[in-house]
PDB file of C-alpha atoms and ligand atoms in Angstrom:
ATOM      1  CA  UNK A   1     -21.849 -17.818  30.967  1.00 89.00           C
ATOM      2  CA  UNK A   2     -20.174 -14.697  29.633  1.00 92.00           C
ATOM      3  CA  UNK A   3     -22.304 -12.514  27.435  1.00 95.00           C
ATOM      4  CA  UNK A   4     -20.504  -9.848  25.478  1.00 96.00           C
ATOM      5  CA  UNK A   5     -21.785  -6.314  25.052  1.00 97.00           C
ATOM      6  CA  UNK A   6     -21.099  -6.783  21.338  1.00 97.00           C
ATOM      7  CA  UNK A   7     -19.572  -9.592  19.277  1.00 96.00           C
ATOM      8  CA  UNK A   8     -15.918  -9.932  20.346  1.00 95.00           C
ATOM      9  CA  UNK A   9     -13.232  -9.385  17.692  1.00 95.00           C
ATOM     10  CA  UNK A  10     -11.862 -12.442  15.943  1.00 94.00           C
ATOM     11  CA  UNK A  11      -8.642 -13.868  17.359  1.00 97.00           C
ATOM     12  CA  UNK A  12      -5.724 -13.039  15.041  1.00 98.00           C
ATOM     13  CA  UNK A  13      -4.188 -16.204  13.593  1.00 98.00           C
ATOM     14  CA  UNK A  14      -1.293 -17.327  11.387  1.00 98.00           C
ATOM     15  CA  UNK A  15      -1.396 -20.482   9.229  1.00 98.00           C
ATOM     16  CA  UNK A  16       0.779 -23.432  10.201  1.00 98.00           C
ATOM     17  CA  UNK A  17       2.618 -24.874   7.208  1.00 98.00           C
ATOM     18  CA  UNK A  18       1.405 -28.300   6.145  1.00 97.00           C
ATOM     19  CA  UNK A  19      -1.484 -28.286   8.607  1.00 97.00           C
ATOM     20  CA  UNK A  20      -5.106 -27.243   8.768  1.00 97.00           C
ATOM     21  CA  UNK A  21      -4.334 -25.793  12.199  1.00 96.00           C
ATOM     22  CA  UNK A  22      -3.783 -22.088  12.652  1.00 98.00           C
ATOM     23  CA  UNK A  23      -1.579 -20.469  15.296  1.00 98.00           C
ATOM     24  CA  UNK A  24      -3.581 -18.177  17.613  1.00 98.00           C
ATOM     25  CA  UNK A  25      -1.678 -14.940  18.223  1.00 98.00           C
ATOM     26  CA  UNK A  26      -1.646 -13.590  21.767  1.00 98.00           C
ATOM     27  CA  UNK A  27       1.025 -10.881  21.659  1.00 98.00           C
ATOM     28  CA  UNK A  28       3.751  -9.620  19.337  1.00 98.00           C
ATOM     29  CA  UNK A  29       7.084  -8.580  20.813  1.00 98.00           C
ATOM     30  CA  UNK A  30       9.856  -7.193  18.617  1.00 98.00           C
ATOM     31  CA  UNK A  31      13.580  -6.776  19.171  1.00 98.00           C
ATOM     32  CA  UNK A  32      15.301  -3.575  18.082  1.00 96.00           C
ATOM     33  CA  UNK A  33      18.903  -3.437  16.896  1.00 95.00           C
ATOM     34  CA  UNK A  34      19.716  -7.129  17.159  1.00 96.00           C
ATOM     35  CA  UNK A  35      22.194  -7.090  14.246  1.00 95.00           C
ATOM     36  CA  UNK A  36      25.247  -4.853  14.677  1.00 90.00           C
ATOM     37  CA  UNK A  37      25.320  -3.628  11.061  1.00 89.00           C
ATOM     38  CA  UNK A  38      21.677  -2.510  11.292  1.00 88.00           C
ATOM     39  CA  UNK A  39      22.315  -0.805  14.642  1.00 87.00           C
ATOM     40  CA  UNK A  40      25.092   1.151  12.927  1.00 90.00           C
ATOM     41  CA  UNK A  41      22.933   2.126   9.939  1.00 91.00           C
ATOM     42  CA  UNK A  42      20.307   3.455  12.384  1.00 90.00           C
ATOM     43  CA  UNK A  43      22.940   5.640  14.018  1.00 88.00           C
ATOM     44  CA  UNK A  44      23.037   3.543  17.184  1.00 84.00           C
ATOM     45  CA  UNK A  45      25.906   2.805  19.504  1.00 81.00           C
ATOM     46  CA  UNK A  46      26.591  -0.903  19.001  1.00 78.00           C
ATOM     47  CA  UNK A  47      27.707  -1.174  22.618  1.00 80.00           C
ATOM     48  CA  UNK A  48      24.066  -0.596  23.622  1.00 86.00           C
ATOM     49  CA  UNK A  49      22.207  -3.891  23.993  1.00 91.00           C
ATOM     50  CA  UNK A  50      19.145  -4.712  21.856  1.00 94.00           C
ATOM     51  CA  UNK A  51      15.752  -3.813  23.339  1.00 96.00           C
ATOM     52  CA  UNK A  52      12.058  -4.642  22.994  1.00 98.00           C
ATOM     53  CA  UNK A  53       8.992  -2.955  21.636  1.00 98.00           C
ATOM     54  CA  UNK A  54       5.569  -4.380  20.779  1.00 98.00           C
ATOM     55  CA  UNK A  55       2.911  -4.507  18.106  1.00 98.00           C
ATOM     56  CA  UNK A  56      -0.748  -5.399  18.683  1.00 98.00           C
ATOM     57  CA  UNK A  57      -1.663  -9.015  17.917  1.00 98.00           C
ATOM     58  CA  UNK A  58      -3.993  -7.908  15.135  1.00 98.00           C
ATOM     59  CA  UNK A  59      -1.098  -6.283  13.253  1.00 98.00           C
ATOM     60  CA  UNK A  60      -0.365  -9.682  11.674  1.00 98.00           C
ATOM     61  CA  UNK A  61      -1.184 -10.021   7.995  1.00 97.00           C
ATOM     62  CA  UNK A  62      -1.238 -13.712   7.060  1.00 93.00           C
ATOM     63  CA  UNK A  63      -0.127 -14.013   3.437  1.00 92.00           C
ATOM     64  CA  UNK A  64      -0.695 -14.263   0.550  1.00 91.00           C
ATOM     65  CA  UNK A  65      -2.596 -11.048   0.176  1.00 93.00           C
ATOM     66  CA  UNK A  66      -1.800  -7.478  -0.666  1.00 96.00           C
ATOM     67  CA  UNK A  67      -0.718  -5.260   2.224  1.00 98.00           C
ATOM     68  CA  UNK A  68      -2.236  -1.786   2.425  1.00 97.00           C
ATOM     69  CA  UNK A  69       0.124   1.184   2.370  1.00 98.00           C
ATOM     70  CA  UNK A  70      -0.501   2.761   5.789  1.00 98.00           C
ATOM     71  CA  UNK A  71      -1.831   6.222   6.473  1.00 98.00           C
ATOM     72  CA  UNK A  72       0.175   9.170   7.768  1.00 98.00           C
ATOM     73  CA  UNK A  73       3.596   8.271   6.353  1.00 98.00           C
ATOM     74  CA  UNK A  74       5.709   9.091   3.339  1.00 98.00           C
ATOM     75  CA  UNK A  75       8.639   6.892   4.443  1.00 98.00           C
ATOM     76  CA  UNK A  76       7.468   3.307   4.969  1.00 98.00           C
ATOM     77  CA  UNK A  77      10.414   0.927   5.520  1.00 98.00           C
ATOM     78  CA  UNK A  78      10.851  -2.846   5.206  1.00 98.00           C
ATOM     79  CA  UNK A  79      12.597  -4.866   7.923  1.00 98.00           C
ATOM     80  CA  UNK A  80      12.897  -8.597   7.193  1.00 98.00           C
ATOM     81  CA  UNK A  81      12.929 -10.684  10.388  1.00 98.00           C
ATOM     82  CA  UNK A  82      12.965 -14.223  11.709  1.00 98.00           C
ATOM     83  CA  UNK A  83       9.857 -14.716  13.866  1.00 98.00           C
ATOM     84  CA  UNK A  84       9.769 -17.186  16.758  1.00 98.00           C
ATOM     85  CA  UNK A  85       6.324 -18.590  17.636  1.00 98.00           C
ATOM     86  CA  UNK A  86       5.831 -19.879  21.179  1.00 98.00           C
ATOM     87  CA  UNK A  87       3.827 -22.932  22.305  1.00 98.00           C
ATOM     88  CA  UNK A  88       4.300 -22.330  25.996  1.00 98.00           C
ATOM     89  CA  UNK A  89       5.103 -19.653  28.495  1.00 96.00           C
ATOM     90  CA  UNK A  90       6.797 -18.678  31.688  1.00 98.00           C
ATOM     91  CA  UNK A  91       8.834 -15.941  33.277  1.00 98.00           C
ATOM     92  CA  UNK A  92      12.464 -15.490  34.265  1.00 98.00           C
ATOM     93  CA  UNK A  93      13.446 -18.351  31.972  1.00 98.00           C
ATOM     94  CA  UNK A  94      16.959 -19.565  31.320  1.00 98.00           C
ATOM     95  CA  UNK A  95      17.959 -19.719  27.623  1.00 98.00           C
ATOM     96  CA  UNK A  96      17.627 -23.519  27.840  1.00 98.00           C
ATOM     97  CA  UNK A  97      14.088 -23.253  29.221  1.00 98.00           C
ATOM     98  CA  UNK A  98      13.271 -20.516  26.713  1.00 98.00           C
ATOM     99  CA  UNK A  99      14.259 -22.417  23.577  1.00 98.00           C
ATOM    100  CA  UNK A 100      12.074 -25.352  24.649  1.00 98.00           C
ATOM    101  CA  UNK A 101       9.028 -23.074  24.238  1.00 98.00           C
ATOM    102  CA  UNK A 102       9.498 -22.694  20.479  1.00 98.00           C
ATOM    103  CA  UNK A 103       6.587 -24.039  18.441  1.00 98.00           C
ATOM    104  CA  UNK A 104       8.121 -22.986  15.151  1.00 98.00           C
ATOM    105  CA  UNK A 105       9.436 -20.150  13.049  1.00 98.00           C
ATOM    106  CA  UNK A 106       8.140 -17.816  10.359  1.00 98.00           C
ATOM    107  CA  UNK A 107       9.379 -15.040   8.103  1.00 98.00           C
ATOM    108  CA  UNK A 108       8.009 -11.618   8.993  1.00 98.00           C
ATOM    109  CA  UNK A 109       8.375  -8.015   7.923  1.00 98.00           C
ATOM    110  CA  UNK A 110       8.405  -5.360  10.647  1.00 98.00           C
ATOM    111  CA  UNK A 111       6.863  -2.565   8.589  1.00 98.00           C
ATOM    112  CA  UNK A 112       7.943   0.786   9.984  1.00 98.00           C
ATOM    113  CA  UNK A 113       6.736   4.339   9.421  1.00 98.00           C
ATOM    114  CA  UNK A 114      10.321   5.595   9.637  1.00 98.00           C
ATOM    115  CA  UNK A 115       9.333   9.254   9.521  1.00 98.00           C
ATOM    116  CA  UNK A 116       6.993   8.887  12.499  1.00 98.00           C
ATOM    117  CA  UNK A 117       9.501   6.715  14.374  1.00 98.00           C
ATOM    118  CA  UNK A 118      12.217   9.320  13.774  1.00 97.00           C
ATOM    119  CA  UNK A 119       9.989  12.134  15.015  1.00 98.00           C
ATOM    120  CA  UNK A 120       9.153  10.131  18.133  1.00 97.00           C
ATOM    121  CA  UNK A 121      12.832   9.402  18.796  1.00 96.00           C
ATOM    122  CA  UNK A 122      13.687  13.087  18.424  1.00 97.00           C
ATOM    123  CA  UNK A 123      11.065  14.061  20.993  1.00 98.00           C
ATOM    124  CA  UNK A 124      11.592  11.123  23.341  1.00 97.00           C
ATOM    125  CA  UNK A 125       8.050   9.955  22.616  1.00 97.00           C
ATOM    126  CA  UNK A 126       6.727   6.376  22.334  1.00 96.00           C
ATOM    127  CA  UNK A 127       7.151   4.428  19.093  1.00 96.00           C
ATOM    128  CA  UNK A 128       3.636   3.050  18.594  1.00 98.00           C
ATOM    129  CA  UNK A 129       2.733   5.353  15.703  1.00 98.00           C
ATOM    130  CA  UNK A 130       5.932   4.328  13.929  1.00 98.00           C
ATOM    131  CA  UNK A 131       5.812   0.613  14.648  1.00 98.00           C
ATOM    132  CA  UNK A 132       2.483  -0.653  15.962  1.00 98.00           C
ATOM    133  CA  UNK A 133       0.070   0.418  13.236  1.00 98.00           C
ATOM    134  CA  UNK A 134      -2.573  -1.666  11.453  1.00 98.00           C
ATOM    135  CA  UNK A 135      -1.199  -4.398   9.151  1.00 98.00           C
ATOM    136  CA  UNK A 136       2.383  -3.651  10.223  1.00 98.00           C
ATOM    137  CA  UNK A 137       3.352  -7.321  10.566  1.00 98.00           C
ATOM    138  CA  UNK A 138       3.028  -9.307   7.308  1.00 98.00           C
ATOM    139  CA  UNK A 139       4.035 -12.888   8.099  1.00 98.00           C
ATOM    140  CA  UNK A 140       4.525 -16.225   6.330  1.00 98.00           C
ATOM    141  CA  UNK A 141       3.010 -19.479   7.514  1.00 98.00           C
ATOM    142  CA  UNK A 142       4.716 -20.845  10.618  1.00 98.00           C
ATOM    143  CA  UNK A 143       6.992 -23.833  10.043  1.00 98.00           C
ATOM    144  CA  UNK A 144       6.650 -26.154  13.008  1.00 98.00           C
ATOM    145  CA  UNK A 145      10.108 -26.989  14.407  1.00 98.00           C
ATOM    146  CA  UNK A 146      11.567 -27.040  17.888  1.00 96.00           C
ATOM    147  CA  UNK A 147      14.840 -25.746  19.203  1.00 97.00           C
ATOM    148  CA  UNK A 148      17.127 -23.081  17.763  1.00 98.00           C
ATOM    149  CA  UNK A 149      16.457 -21.786  14.232  1.00 98.00           C
ATOM    150  CA  UNK A 150      18.424 -22.933  11.174  1.00 98.00           C
ATOM    151  CA  UNK A 151      21.622 -20.890  10.932  1.00 97.00           C
ATOM    152  CA  UNK A 152      21.164 -19.694   7.362  1.00 97.00           C
ATOM    153  CA  UNK A 153      20.821 -16.464   5.462  1.00 98.00           C
ATOM    154  CA  UNK A 154      18.015 -13.921   5.815  1.00 98.00           C
ATOM    155  CA  UNK A 155      17.343 -11.621   2.873  1.00 98.00           C
ATOM    156  CA  UNK A 156      14.764  -9.377   1.238  1.00 98.00           C
ATOM    157  CA  UNK A 157      14.264  -7.989  -2.244  1.00 98.00           C
ATOM    158  CA  UNK A 158      12.056  -5.219  -3.602  1.00 98.00           C
ATOM    159  CA  UNK A 159      10.862  -5.637  -7.218  1.00 98.00           C
ATOM    160  CA  UNK A 160      13.520  -8.318  -7.676  1.00 98.00           C
ATOM    161  CA  UNK A 161      16.416  -6.180  -6.409  1.00 98.00           C
ATOM    162  CA  UNK A 162      18.096  -7.359  -3.215  1.00 98.00           C
ATOM    163  CA  UNK A 163      17.985  -4.788  -0.418  1.00 98.00           C
ATOM    164  CA  UNK A 164      18.752  -6.704   2.780  1.00 98.00           C
ATOM    165  CA  UNK A 165      20.992  -9.679   3.499  1.00 97.00           C
ATOM    166  CA  UNK A 166      22.326 -11.080   6.733  1.00 97.00           C
ATOM    167  CA  UNK A 167      22.936 -14.287   8.596  1.00 98.00           C
ATOM    168  CA  UNK A 168      20.795 -15.600  11.451  1.00 98.00           C
ATOM    169  CA  UNK A 169      24.093 -16.428  13.182  1.00 97.00           C
ATOM    170  CA  UNK A 170      24.881 -12.682  13.263  1.00 96.00           C
ATOM    171  CA  UNK A 171      22.122 -11.869  15.749  1.00 97.00           C
ATOM    172  CA  UNK A 172      23.510 -10.134  18.849  1.00 96.00           C
ATOM    173  CA  UNK A 173      20.998 -11.965  21.074  1.00 97.00           C
ATOM    174  CA  UNK A 174      20.237 -15.435  19.680  1.00 97.00           C
ATOM    175  CA  UNK A 175      16.673 -16.742  19.806  1.00 98.00           C
ATOM    176  CA  UNK A 176      17.108 -18.505  23.152  1.00 98.00           C
ATOM    177  CA  UNK A 177      18.523 -15.310  24.665  1.00 98.00           C
ATOM    178  CA  UNK A 178      15.783 -13.157  23.118  1.00 98.00           C
ATOM    179  CA  UNK A 179      13.029 -15.314  24.635  1.00 98.00           C
ATOM    180  CA  UNK A 180      14.822 -15.534  27.995  1.00 98.00           C
ATOM    181  CA  UNK A 181      15.313 -11.762  28.143  1.00 98.00           C
ATOM    182  CA  UNK A 182      11.692 -11.104  27.151  1.00 98.00           C
ATOM    183  CA  UNK A 183      10.596 -13.424  29.958  1.00 98.00           C
ATOM    184  CA  UNK A 184      12.377 -11.178  32.458  1.00 98.00           C
ATOM    185  CA  UNK A 185      10.089  -8.309  31.400  1.00 98.00           C
ATOM    186  CA  UNK A 186       6.781 -10.072  30.632  1.00 98.00           C
ATOM    187  CA  UNK A 187       5.187 -13.387  31.454  1.00 98.00           C
ATOM    188  CA  UNK A 188       5.250 -15.179  28.116  1.00 98.00           C
ATOM    189  CA  UNK A 189       2.434 -17.462  26.989  1.00 98.00           C
ATOM    190  CA  UNK A 190       1.625 -19.826  24.150  1.00 98.00           C
ATOM    191  CA  UNK A 191       0.579 -17.733  21.164  1.00 98.00           C
ATOM    192  CA  UNK A 192       3.281 -15.111  21.570  1.00 98.00           C
ATOM    193  CA  UNK A 193       5.241 -14.129  18.454  1.00 98.00           C
ATOM    194  CA  UNK A 194       8.681 -12.586  18.735  1.00 98.00           C
ATOM    195  CA  UNK A 195      10.160 -10.646  15.800  1.00 98.00           C
ATOM    196  CA  UNK A 196      13.886 -11.075  16.396  1.00 98.00           C
ATOM    197  CA  UNK A 197      15.329  -8.040  14.605  1.00 98.00           C
ATOM    198  CA  UNK A 198      16.458  -7.110  11.112  1.00 98.00           C
ATOM    199  CA  UNK A 199      19.815  -7.128   9.328  1.00 97.00           C
ATOM    200  CA  UNK A 200      21.188  -4.078   7.531  1.00 96.00           C
ATOM    201  CA  UNK A 201      19.734  -2.617   4.370  1.00 97.00           C
ATOM    202  CA  UNK A 202      16.382  -1.291   5.539  1.00 97.00           C
ATOM    203  CA  UNK A 203      14.840   1.268   3.231  1.00 98.00           C
ATOM    204  CA  UNK A 204      11.681   2.789   1.768  1.00 98.00           C
ATOM    205  CA  UNK A 205       8.960   1.009  -0.186  1.00 98.00           C
ATOM    206  CA  UNK A 206       6.065   2.524  -2.089  1.00 98.00           C
ATOM    207  CA  UNK A 207       2.662   1.499  -3.428  1.00 98.00           C
ATOM    208  CA  UNK A 208       2.954  -1.181  -6.083  1.00 98.00           C
ATOM    209  CA  UNK A 209       6.273  -2.534  -4.812  1.00 98.00           C
ATOM    210  CA  UNK A 210       6.677  -6.306  -4.658  1.00 98.00           C
ATOM    211  CA  UNK A 211       8.449  -7.399  -1.467  1.00 98.00           C
ATOM    212  CA  UNK A 212       9.965 -10.882  -1.199  1.00 98.00           C
ATOM    213  CA  UNK A 213      11.749 -12.233   1.857  1.00 98.00           C
ATOM    214  CA  UNK A 214      13.502 -15.464   2.757  1.00 98.00           C
ATOM    215  CA  UNK A 215      14.883 -17.041   5.905  1.00 98.00           C
ATOM    216  CA  UNK A 216      16.766 -20.132   4.769  1.00 98.00           C
ATOM    217  CA  UNK A 217      15.357 -23.292   6.312  1.00 98.00           C
ATOM    218  CA  UNK A 218      12.306 -21.438   7.640  1.00 98.00           C
ATOM    219  CA  UNK A 219      10.385 -20.164   4.634  1.00 98.00           C
ATOM    220  CA  UNK A 220       9.636 -17.216   2.443  1.00 98.00           C
ATOM    221  CA  UNK A 221       7.031 -14.544   1.990  1.00 98.00           C
ATOM    222  CA  UNK A 222       5.980 -12.181  -0.732  1.00 98.00           C
ATOM    223  CA  UNK A 223       3.444  -9.415  -0.922  1.00 98.00           C
ATOM    224  CA  UNK A 224       2.566  -6.329  -2.922  1.00 98.00           C
ATOM    225  CA  UNK A 225       1.921  -2.973  -1.291  1.00 98.00           C
ATOM    226  CA  UNK A 226      -1.489  -1.689  -2.372  1.00 96.00           C
TER     227      UNK A 226
HETATM  228 MN1  LIG B   1      12.471  -4.525  13.396  1.00 91.93          MN
END
């Protein structure tokens, strides 16, 4: 029997809508620049394909609760995203195999310390300080549903004013392609969450702001920055 040197940390979890079950989070992968209009607003070349980065599993913040304003930034940005939650794994999957792994979908916000991310980009340094900080992944309950996501709108408001709006259909890599491409780089497993990228309109938020996000057919989230 395993005995730990100290009590092991609790497994991060996300509620499952309409169920007493919770979804155990293994890893969080994120896609960068998966909507052309957002790639352009970030100064990217839209001929470059999307790419992956990661957050630690314990970055999830199951809602409702307040989200702490993080340390070391004066330019925290919101990025509303569709999140795919996996119930199975594999590697080198076809898009058809990949989409069969979907347990359900959630609405997430990829909180970003844009100033630290920009400094890292300028120096060719890693993005963790900008992207993978504590509580950087507020997320709604997961709606259990298989297959591709509903092809609706995705939008976010701050203090009631709309800031971001896009269409899930506008993703450069669709969900099946995102999961298949991720599986070429990592062995995926049940419990993995994939943030699938944000539409245009990202911008700063400050303490006291109320953030509300919707992915039509998937759910909504809201939180206040404390
Ligand atoms: Mn993002």
